[in-house]
Amino acid sequence: MRFIHRLGYYLGGFAIGLVVLAFFLSGKRASCSYFPQARTVKNISIKKHTYSTAAEATRMSLGLDTLAVNELIKTSEVDFDKSDQRKEPCGIFHLESEGASGNVYILSVENCYKEAKILSIAKK
């Protein structure tokens, strides 16, 4: 079989595979988060959130509801220099995010296996 025929079969099979893959992945919340920043934020955002008493008081005084805090977490950037991700049993991460009002918030989150506990919320 000549090279041009083999190339044609290869490209045809590749195109069919792409169509099948697009069909299976469409409509699903599939994502590829390869970098540590994206993986950490996604891991924290999908877990159940609990608040320490200090974080709850600060959240109320700043006028933030739980939906706003969830949005802050999803759009945040992790400061790995200030974070202690290897702490046992739960790593502590410092997140920085800009709110809808333009204010910058700093969250300290304890990322455990089943939940993420928000330790503190500060306005920068």
XYZ file of C-alpha atoms in Angstrom:
124
model
C 0.000 0.000 0.000
C 1.370 3.367 -0.941
C 2.113 6.058 1.605
C -0.668 8.347 0.389
C -3.263 5.605 0.999
C -1.928 4.911 4.488
C -1.982 8.634 5.248
C -5.572 8.850 4.020
C -6.678 5.969 6.256
C -4.834 7.454 9.208
C -6.369 10.915 8.775
C -9.829 9.425 8.236
C -9.606 7.384 11.431
C -8.199 10.342 13.318
C -11.094 12.555 12.177
C -13.665 9.935 13.192
C -11.966 9.611 16.580
C -12.107 13.369 17.120
C -15.827 13.423 16.308
C -16.520 10.555 18.727
C -14.426 12.228 21.443
C -16.215 15.554 20.952
C -19.562 13.748 21.194
C -18.662 12.085 24.504
C -17.163 15.193 26.090
C -19.819 17.663 24.978
C -22.274 18.608 27.674
C -20.113 17.252 30.461
C -18.187 19.362 32.875
C -14.911 17.880 31.721
C -11.850 20.015 32.124
C -8.125 19.596 31.999
C -6.387 21.346 34.877
C -2.743 20.418 34.635
C -1.030 23.275 36.446
C -0.789 23.395 40.260
C -2.641 26.720 40.404
C -5.715 25.423 38.567
C -5.693 22.032 40.304
C -5.563 23.598 43.765
C -8.349 26.101 43.098
C -10.541 23.408 41.537
C -9.878 21.006 44.417
C -10.844 23.627 46.999
C -13.864 24.905 45.074
C -15.571 21.509 44.658
C -15.404 20.599 48.349
C -17.873 21.462 51.083
C -16.889 24.768 52.696
C -16.956 25.382 56.427
C -15.962 28.575 58.214
C -14.005 29.174 61.387
C -15.686 31.499 63.869
C -13.252 34.305 63.003
C -13.811 33.856 59.261
C -17.585 33.777 59.741
C -17.495 37.023 61.737
C -15.265 38.692 59.137
C -17.468 37.452 56.303
C -20.537 38.957 57.961
C -18.801 42.273 58.715
C -17.594 42.573 55.104
C -21.106 41.857 53.839
C -20.126 38.762 51.869
C -22.537 35.882 51.455
C -21.490 32.287 50.843
C -22.055 32.604 47.093
C -19.676 35.563 46.962
C -17.049 33.587 48.892
C -17.485 30.631 46.512
C -16.975 32.984 43.565
C -13.895 34.462 45.256
C -12.450 30.968 45.603
C -13.169 30.037 41.977
C -11.492 33.182 40.625
C -8.594 33.236 43.077
C -4.877 32.801 42.667
C -2.893 30.683 45.104
C 0.156 32.207 46.780
C 2.300 29.090 47.156
C 5.081 31.034 48.922
C 2.786 31.784 51.871
C 0.983 28.432 51.718
C 1.883 25.333 53.701
C 0.560 22.698 51.315
C 2.480 19.793 52.872
C 1.094 20.290 56.390
C -0.455 17.142 57.849
C -3.300 16.252 57.871
C -4.625 19.301 55.963
C -2.641 21.738 53.858
C -3.151 25.471 54.309
C -3.427 27.662 51.221
C -3.484 31.440 50.887
C -5.788 32.598 48.105
C -5.986 36.103 46.684
C -8.969 37.199 44.646
C -10.653 40.343 43.387
C -14.317 40.652 44.286
C -17.146 42.008 42.152
C -16.789 45.435 43.793
C -13.113 45.634 42.854
C -11.845 44.934 46.366
C -9.054 42.405 46.791
C -9.634 39.682 49.380
C -7.156 37.279 50.931
C -8.490 33.938 52.128
C -6.668 31.387 54.216
C -8.094 27.916 53.531
C -7.363 24.610 55.233
C -7.780 22.012 52.486
C -8.692 18.647 54.019
C -9.720 15.398 52.348
C -13.501 15.937 52.432
C -13.898 19.631 53.224
C -12.209 22.989 52.902
C -12.275 25.106 56.050
C -11.936 28.835 55.525
C -9.741 30.017 58.384
C -9.653 33.739 57.671
C -10.887 36.355 55.243
C -9.130 39.700 54.944
C -9.680 42.713 52.745
C -6.465 44.029 51.208
